[in-house]
PDB file of C-alpha atoms and ligand atoms in Angstrom:
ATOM      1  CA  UNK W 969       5.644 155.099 118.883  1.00 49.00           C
ATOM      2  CA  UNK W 970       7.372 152.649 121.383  1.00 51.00           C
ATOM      3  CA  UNK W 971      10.647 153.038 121.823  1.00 73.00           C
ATOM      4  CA  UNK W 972      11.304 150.703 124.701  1.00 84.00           C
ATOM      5  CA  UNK W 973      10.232 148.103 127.319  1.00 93.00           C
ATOM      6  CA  UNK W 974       7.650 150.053 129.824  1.00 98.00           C
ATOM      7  CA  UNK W 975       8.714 147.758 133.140  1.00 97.00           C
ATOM      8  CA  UNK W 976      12.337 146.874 133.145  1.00 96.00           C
ATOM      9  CA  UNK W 977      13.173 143.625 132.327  1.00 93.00           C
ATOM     10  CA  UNK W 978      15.005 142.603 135.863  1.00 92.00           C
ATOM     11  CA  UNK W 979      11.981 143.846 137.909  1.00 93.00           C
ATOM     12  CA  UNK W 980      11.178 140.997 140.707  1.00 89.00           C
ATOM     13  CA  UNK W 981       7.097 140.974 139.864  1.00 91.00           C
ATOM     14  CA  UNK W 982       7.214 137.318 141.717  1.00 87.00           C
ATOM     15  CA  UNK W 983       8.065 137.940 144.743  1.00 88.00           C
ATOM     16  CA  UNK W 984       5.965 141.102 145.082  1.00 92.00           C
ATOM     17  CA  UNK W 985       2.981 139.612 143.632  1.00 90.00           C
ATOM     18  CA  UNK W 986       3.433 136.770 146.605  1.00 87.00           C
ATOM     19  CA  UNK W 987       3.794 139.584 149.218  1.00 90.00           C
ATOM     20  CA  UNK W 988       1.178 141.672 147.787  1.00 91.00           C
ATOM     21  CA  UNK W 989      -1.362 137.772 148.839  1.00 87.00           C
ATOM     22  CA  UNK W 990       0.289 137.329 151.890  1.00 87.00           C
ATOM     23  CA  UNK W 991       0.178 140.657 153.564  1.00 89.00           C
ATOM     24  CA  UNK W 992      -1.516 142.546 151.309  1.00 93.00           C
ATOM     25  CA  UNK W 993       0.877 145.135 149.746  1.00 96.00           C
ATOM     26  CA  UNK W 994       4.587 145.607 148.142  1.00 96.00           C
ATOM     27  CA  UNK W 995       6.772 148.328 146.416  1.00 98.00           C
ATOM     28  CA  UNK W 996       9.339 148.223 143.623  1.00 97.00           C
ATOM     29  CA  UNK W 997      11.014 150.772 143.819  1.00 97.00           C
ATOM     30  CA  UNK W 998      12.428 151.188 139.955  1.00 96.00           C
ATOM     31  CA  UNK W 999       9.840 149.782 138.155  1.00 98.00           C
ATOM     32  CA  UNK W1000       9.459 152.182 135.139  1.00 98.00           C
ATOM     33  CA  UNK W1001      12.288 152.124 132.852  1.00 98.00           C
ATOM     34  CA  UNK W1002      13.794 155.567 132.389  1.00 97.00           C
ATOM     35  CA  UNK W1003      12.670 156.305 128.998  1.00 97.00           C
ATOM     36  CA  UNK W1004       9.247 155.310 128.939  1.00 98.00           C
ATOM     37  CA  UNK W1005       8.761 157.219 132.924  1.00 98.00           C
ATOM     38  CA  UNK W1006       9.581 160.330 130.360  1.00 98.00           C
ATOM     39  CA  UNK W1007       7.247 159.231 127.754  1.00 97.00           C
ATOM     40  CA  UNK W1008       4.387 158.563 130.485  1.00 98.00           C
ATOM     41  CA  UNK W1009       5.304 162.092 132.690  1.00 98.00           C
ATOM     42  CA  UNK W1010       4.578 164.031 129.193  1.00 98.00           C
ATOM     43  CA  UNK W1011       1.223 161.817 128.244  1.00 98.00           C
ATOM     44  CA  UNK W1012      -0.647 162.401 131.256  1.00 98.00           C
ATOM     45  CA  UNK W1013       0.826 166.064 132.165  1.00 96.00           C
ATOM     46  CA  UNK W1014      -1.958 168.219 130.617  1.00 91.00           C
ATOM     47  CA  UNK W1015      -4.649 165.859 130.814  1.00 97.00           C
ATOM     48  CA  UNK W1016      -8.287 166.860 131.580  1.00 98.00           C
ATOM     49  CA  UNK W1017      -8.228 166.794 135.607  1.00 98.00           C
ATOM     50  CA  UNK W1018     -10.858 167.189 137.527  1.00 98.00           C
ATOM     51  CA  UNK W1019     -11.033 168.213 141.524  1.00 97.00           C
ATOM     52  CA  UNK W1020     -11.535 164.843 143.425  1.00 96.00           C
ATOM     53  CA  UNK W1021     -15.012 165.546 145.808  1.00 94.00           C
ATOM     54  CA  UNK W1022     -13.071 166.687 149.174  1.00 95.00           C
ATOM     55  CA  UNK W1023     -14.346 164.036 151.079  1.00 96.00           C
ATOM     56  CA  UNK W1024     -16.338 160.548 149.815  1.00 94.00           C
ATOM     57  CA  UNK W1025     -17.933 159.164 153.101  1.00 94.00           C
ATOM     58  CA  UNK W1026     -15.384 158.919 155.763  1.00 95.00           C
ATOM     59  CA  UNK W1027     -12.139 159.421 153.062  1.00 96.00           C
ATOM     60  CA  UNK W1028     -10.614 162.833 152.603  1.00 96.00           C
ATOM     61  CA  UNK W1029      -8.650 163.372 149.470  1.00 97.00           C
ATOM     62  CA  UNK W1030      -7.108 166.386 147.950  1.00 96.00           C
ATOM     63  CA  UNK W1031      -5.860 165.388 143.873  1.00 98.00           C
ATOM     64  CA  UNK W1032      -7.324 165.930 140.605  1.00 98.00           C
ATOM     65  CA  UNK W1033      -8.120 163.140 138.899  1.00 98.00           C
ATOM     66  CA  UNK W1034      -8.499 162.068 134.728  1.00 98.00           C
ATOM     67  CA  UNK W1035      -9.940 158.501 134.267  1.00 98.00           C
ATOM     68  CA  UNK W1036      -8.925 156.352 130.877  1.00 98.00           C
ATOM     69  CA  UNK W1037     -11.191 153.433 130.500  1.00 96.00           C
ATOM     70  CA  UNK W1038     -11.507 150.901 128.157  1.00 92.00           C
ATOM     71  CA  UNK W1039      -9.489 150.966 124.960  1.00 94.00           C
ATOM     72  CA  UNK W1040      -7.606 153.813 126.302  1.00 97.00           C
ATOM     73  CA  UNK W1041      -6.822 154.625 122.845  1.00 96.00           C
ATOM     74  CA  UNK W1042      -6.444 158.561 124.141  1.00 97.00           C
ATOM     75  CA  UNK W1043      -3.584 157.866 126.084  1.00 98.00           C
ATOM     76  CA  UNK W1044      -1.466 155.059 124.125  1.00 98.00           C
ATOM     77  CA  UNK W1045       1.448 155.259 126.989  1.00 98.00           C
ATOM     78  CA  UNK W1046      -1.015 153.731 129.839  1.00 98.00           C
ATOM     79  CA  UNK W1047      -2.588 151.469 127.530  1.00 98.00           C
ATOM     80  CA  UNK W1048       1.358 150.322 126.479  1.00 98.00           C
ATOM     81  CA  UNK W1049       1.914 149.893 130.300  1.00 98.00           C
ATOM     82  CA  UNK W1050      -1.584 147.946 130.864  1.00 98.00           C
ATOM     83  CA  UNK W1051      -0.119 145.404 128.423  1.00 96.00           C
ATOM     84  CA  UNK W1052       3.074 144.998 129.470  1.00 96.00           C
ATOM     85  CA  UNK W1053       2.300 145.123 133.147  1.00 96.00           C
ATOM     86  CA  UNK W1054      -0.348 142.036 132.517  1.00 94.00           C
ATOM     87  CA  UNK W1055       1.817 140.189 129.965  1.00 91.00           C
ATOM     88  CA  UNK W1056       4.910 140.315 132.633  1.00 91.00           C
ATOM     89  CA  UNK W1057       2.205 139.045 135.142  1.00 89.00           C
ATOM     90  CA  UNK W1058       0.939 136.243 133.275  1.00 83.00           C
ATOM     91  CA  UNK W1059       3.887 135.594 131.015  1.00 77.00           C
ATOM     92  CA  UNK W1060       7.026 135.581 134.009  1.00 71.00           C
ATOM     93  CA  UNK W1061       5.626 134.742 136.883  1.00 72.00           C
ATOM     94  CA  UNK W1062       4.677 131.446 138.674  1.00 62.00           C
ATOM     95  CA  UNK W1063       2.024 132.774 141.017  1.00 55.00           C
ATOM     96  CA  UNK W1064      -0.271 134.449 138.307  1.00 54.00           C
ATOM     97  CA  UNK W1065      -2.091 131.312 138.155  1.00 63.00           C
ATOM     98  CA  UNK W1066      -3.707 133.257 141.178  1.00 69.00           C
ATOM     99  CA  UNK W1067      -4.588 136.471 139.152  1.00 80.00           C
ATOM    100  CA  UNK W1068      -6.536 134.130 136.337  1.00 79.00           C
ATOM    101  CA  UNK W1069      -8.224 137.230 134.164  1.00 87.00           C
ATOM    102  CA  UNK W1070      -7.154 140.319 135.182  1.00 91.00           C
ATOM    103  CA  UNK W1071      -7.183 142.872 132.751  1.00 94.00           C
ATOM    104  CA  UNK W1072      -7.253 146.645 134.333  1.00 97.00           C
ATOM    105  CA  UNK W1073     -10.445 147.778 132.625  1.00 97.00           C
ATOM    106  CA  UNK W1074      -9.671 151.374 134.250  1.00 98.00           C
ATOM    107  CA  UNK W1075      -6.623 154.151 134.947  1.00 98.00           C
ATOM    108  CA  UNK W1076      -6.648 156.257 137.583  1.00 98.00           C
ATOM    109  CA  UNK W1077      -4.558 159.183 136.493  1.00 98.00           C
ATOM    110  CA  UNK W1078      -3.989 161.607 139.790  1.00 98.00           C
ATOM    111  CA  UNK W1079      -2.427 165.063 140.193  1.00 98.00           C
ATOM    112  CA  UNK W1080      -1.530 165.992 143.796  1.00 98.00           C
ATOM    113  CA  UNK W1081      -0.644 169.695 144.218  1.00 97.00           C
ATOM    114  CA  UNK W1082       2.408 170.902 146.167  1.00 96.00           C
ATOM    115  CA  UNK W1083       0.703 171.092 149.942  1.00 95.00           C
ATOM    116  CA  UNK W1084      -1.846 168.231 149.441  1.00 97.00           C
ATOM    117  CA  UNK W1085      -2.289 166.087 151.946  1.00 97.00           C
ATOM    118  CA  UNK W1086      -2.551 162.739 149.903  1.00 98.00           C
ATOM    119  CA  UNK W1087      -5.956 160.449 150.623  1.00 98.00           C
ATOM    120  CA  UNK W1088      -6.640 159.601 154.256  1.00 97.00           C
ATOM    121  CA  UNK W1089      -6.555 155.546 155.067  1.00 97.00           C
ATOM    122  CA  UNK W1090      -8.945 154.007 153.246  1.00 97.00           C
ATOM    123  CA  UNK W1091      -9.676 150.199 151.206  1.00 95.00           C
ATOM    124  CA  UNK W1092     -10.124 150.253 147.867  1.00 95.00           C
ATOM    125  CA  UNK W1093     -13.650 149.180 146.482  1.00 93.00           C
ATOM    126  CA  UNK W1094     -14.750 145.855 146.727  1.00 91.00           C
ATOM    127  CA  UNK W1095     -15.560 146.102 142.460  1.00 93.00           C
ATOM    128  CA  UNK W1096     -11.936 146.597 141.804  1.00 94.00           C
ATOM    129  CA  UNK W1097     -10.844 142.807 141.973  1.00 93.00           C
ATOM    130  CA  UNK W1098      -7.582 141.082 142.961  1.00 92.00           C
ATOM    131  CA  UNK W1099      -4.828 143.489 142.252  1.00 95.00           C
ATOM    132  CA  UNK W1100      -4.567 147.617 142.421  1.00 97.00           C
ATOM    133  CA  UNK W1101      -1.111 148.445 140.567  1.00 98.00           C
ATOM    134  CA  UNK W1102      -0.337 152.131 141.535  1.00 98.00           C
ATOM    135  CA  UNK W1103       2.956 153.515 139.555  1.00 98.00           C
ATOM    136  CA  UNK W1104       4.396 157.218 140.718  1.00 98.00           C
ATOM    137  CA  UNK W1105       5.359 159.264 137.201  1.00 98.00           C
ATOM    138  CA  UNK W1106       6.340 162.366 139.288  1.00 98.00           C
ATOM    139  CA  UNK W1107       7.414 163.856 142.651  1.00 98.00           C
ATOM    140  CA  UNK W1108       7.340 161.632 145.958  1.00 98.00           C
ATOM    141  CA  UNK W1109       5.131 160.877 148.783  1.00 98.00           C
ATOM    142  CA  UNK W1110       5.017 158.181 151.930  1.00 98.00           C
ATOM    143  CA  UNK W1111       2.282 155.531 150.691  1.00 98.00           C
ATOM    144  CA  UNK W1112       1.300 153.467 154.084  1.00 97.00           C
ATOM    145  CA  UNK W1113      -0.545 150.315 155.010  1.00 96.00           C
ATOM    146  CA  UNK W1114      -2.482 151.264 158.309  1.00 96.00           C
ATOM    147  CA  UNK W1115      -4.384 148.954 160.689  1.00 93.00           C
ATOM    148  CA  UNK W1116      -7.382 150.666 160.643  1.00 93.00           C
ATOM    149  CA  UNK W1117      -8.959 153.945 159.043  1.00 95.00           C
ATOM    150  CA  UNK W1118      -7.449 155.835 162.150  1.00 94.00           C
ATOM    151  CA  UNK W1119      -4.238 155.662 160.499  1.00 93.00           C
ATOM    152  CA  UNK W1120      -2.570 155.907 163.763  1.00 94.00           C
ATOM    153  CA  UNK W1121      -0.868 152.784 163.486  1.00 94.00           C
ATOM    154  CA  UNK W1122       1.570 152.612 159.885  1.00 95.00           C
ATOM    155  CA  UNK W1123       2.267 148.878 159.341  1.00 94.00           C
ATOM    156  CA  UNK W1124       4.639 149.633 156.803  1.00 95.00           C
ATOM    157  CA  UNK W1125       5.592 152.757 154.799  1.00 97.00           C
ATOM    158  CA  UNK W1126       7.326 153.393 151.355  1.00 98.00           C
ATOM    159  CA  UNK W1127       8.554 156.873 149.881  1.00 98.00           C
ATOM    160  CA  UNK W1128       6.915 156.330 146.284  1.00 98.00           C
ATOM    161  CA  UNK W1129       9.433 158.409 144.023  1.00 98.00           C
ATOM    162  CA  UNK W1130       9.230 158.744 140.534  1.00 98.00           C
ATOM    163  CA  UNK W1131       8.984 154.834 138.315  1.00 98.00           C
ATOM    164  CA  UNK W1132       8.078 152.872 141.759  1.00 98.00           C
ATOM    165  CA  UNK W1133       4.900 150.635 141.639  1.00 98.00           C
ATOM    166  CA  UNK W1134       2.994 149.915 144.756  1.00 98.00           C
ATOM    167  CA  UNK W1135       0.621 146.360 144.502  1.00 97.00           C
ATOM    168  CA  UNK W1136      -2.369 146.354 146.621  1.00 97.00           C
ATOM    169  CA  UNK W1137      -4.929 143.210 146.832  1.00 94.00           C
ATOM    170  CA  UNK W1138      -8.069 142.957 145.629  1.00 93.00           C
ATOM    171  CA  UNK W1139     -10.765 141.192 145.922  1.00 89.00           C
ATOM    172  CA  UNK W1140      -9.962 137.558 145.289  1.00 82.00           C
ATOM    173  CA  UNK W1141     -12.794 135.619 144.132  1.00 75.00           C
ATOM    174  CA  UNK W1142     -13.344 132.571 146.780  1.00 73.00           C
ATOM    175  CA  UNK W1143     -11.289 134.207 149.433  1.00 73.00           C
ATOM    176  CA  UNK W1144     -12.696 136.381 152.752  1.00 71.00           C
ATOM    177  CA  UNK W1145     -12.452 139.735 151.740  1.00 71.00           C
ATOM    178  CA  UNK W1146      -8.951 141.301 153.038  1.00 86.00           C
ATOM    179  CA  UNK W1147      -8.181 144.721 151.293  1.00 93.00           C
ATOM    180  CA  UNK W1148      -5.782 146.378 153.232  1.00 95.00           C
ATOM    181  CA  UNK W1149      -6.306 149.736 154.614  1.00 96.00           C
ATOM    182  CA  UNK W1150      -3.788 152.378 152.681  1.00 97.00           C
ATOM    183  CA  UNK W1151      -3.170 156.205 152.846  1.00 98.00           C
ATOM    184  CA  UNK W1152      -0.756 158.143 150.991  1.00 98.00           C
ATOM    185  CA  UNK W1153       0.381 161.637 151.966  1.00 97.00           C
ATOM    186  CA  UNK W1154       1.071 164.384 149.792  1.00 97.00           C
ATOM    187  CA  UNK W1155       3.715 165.272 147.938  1.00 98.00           C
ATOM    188  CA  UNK W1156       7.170 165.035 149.776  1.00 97.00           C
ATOM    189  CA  UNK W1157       8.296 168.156 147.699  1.00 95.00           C
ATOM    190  CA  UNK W1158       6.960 171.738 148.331  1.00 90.00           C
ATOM    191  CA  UNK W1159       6.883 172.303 144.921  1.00 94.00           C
ATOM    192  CA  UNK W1160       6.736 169.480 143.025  1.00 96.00           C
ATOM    193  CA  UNK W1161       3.573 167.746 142.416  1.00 97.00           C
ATOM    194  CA  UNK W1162       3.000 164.104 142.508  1.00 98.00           C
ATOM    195  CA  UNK W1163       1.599 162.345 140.089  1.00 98.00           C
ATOM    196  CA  UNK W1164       0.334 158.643 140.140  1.00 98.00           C
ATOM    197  CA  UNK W1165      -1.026 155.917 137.234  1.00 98.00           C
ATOM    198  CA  UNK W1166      -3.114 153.377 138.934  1.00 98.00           C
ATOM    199  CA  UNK W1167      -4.595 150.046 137.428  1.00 98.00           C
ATOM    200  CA  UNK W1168      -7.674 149.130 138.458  1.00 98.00           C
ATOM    201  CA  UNK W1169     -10.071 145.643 137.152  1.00 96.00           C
ATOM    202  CA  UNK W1170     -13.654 147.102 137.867  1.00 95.00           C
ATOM    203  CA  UNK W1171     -15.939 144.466 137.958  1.00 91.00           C
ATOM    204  CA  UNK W1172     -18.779 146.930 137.285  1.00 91.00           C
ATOM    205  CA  UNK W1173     -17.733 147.868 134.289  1.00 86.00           C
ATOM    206  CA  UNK W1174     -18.311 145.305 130.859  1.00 75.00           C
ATOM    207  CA  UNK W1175     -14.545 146.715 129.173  1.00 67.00           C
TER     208      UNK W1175
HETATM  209  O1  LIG C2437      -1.947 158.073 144.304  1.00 96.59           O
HETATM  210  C1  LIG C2437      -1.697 157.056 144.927  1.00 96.59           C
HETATM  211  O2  LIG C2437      -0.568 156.758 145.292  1.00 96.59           O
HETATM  212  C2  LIG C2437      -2.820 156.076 145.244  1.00 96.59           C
HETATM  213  C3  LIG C2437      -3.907 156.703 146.023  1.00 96.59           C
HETATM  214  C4  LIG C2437      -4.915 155.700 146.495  1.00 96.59           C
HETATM  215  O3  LIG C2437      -4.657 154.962 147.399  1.00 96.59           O
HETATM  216  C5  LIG C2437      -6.203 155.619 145.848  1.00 96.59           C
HETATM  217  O4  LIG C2437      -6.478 156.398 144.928  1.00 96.59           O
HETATM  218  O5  LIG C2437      -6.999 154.739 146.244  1.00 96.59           O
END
């Protein structure tokens, strides 16, 4: 049963929500309160991974990966954090007249092992629409925005760490398409694996 907020109640969702339309990304840092982070970390510990396919056209990726969909009525503690996260978004702040309907149909639940090397740069889908909301439950990594799929050039670079939230944009209905290209590496910690919770609208999908 909930025993406290999900996303704590200072957290600046404004101003990253502006950055994330302007240049396509931003980080909080401590997002997650403490006690639900806890909550979460046990939820999605021993959940059903699978291997991720070592490489999907020109992406290489090296995680296991357990999707919730829907309901999410298996895992209450990302369905709690859908709600919040989207209530705080259309509830608290000004400029979520610009996210108008998004409700993260999907979660991306990912395991990276100690010695992974994270997902090479990619975009996200052009289905997943508006806003990708990526939270880190356990261990660290470097999450960058590249120019290009070369990754050669890091436009800017966060250490995700345990509660921090990276936004990513979507696809905005009635704007060019402008996902950003992203990478993150793998775990910071040689023996601490990283795990990551992210939201995803997929307009493919009816729930
Ligand atoms: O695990 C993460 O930090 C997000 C990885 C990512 O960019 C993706 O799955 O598209």
């Amino acid at each position: 049963m909930a025993d406290g907020p999900p996303l704590r109640p200072c957290l600046d969702l404004g101003t990253a929500l502006i950055a994330t339309q302007e240049v396509g990304a931003a980080h909080l840092p401590e997002a997650l309160t403490a006690q639900f982070l806890s909550r979460l970390q046990t939820e999605i510990e021993h959940l059903p991974y699978e291997p991720l396919p070592d490489q999907i056209g020109p992406v290489r990726q090296n995680a296991d990966l357990f999707i919730a969909r829907g309901g999410m009525t298996e895992v209450p503690a990302i369905a709690e954090l859908r709600d919040c996260l989207v209530r705080r978004l259309t509830d608290d702040v000004a400029a979520a007249n610009t996210l108008t309907g998004w409700w993260p149909n999907e979660a991306y639940v990912q395991r990276y092992p100690p010695g992974s090397f994270g997902v090479s740069p990619h975009r996200d889908s052009v289905q997943f629409t508006q806003l990708i909301a990526v939270f880190t439950t356990q261990g660290r990594a470097r999450f960058a925005i590249c120019r290009d799929r070369s990754g050669t050039d890091r436009l800017t670079e966060w250490q995700t760490a345990p509660g921090s939230l990276v936004l990513v944009r979507g696809v905005v209905s009635g704007h060019p398409p402008n996902r950003p290209f992203h990478t993150v590496d793998g775990p910071t910690d040689a023996h601490v694996p990283r795990f990551s919770v992210t939201y995803r609208m997929n307009t493919h999908r009816d729930t």
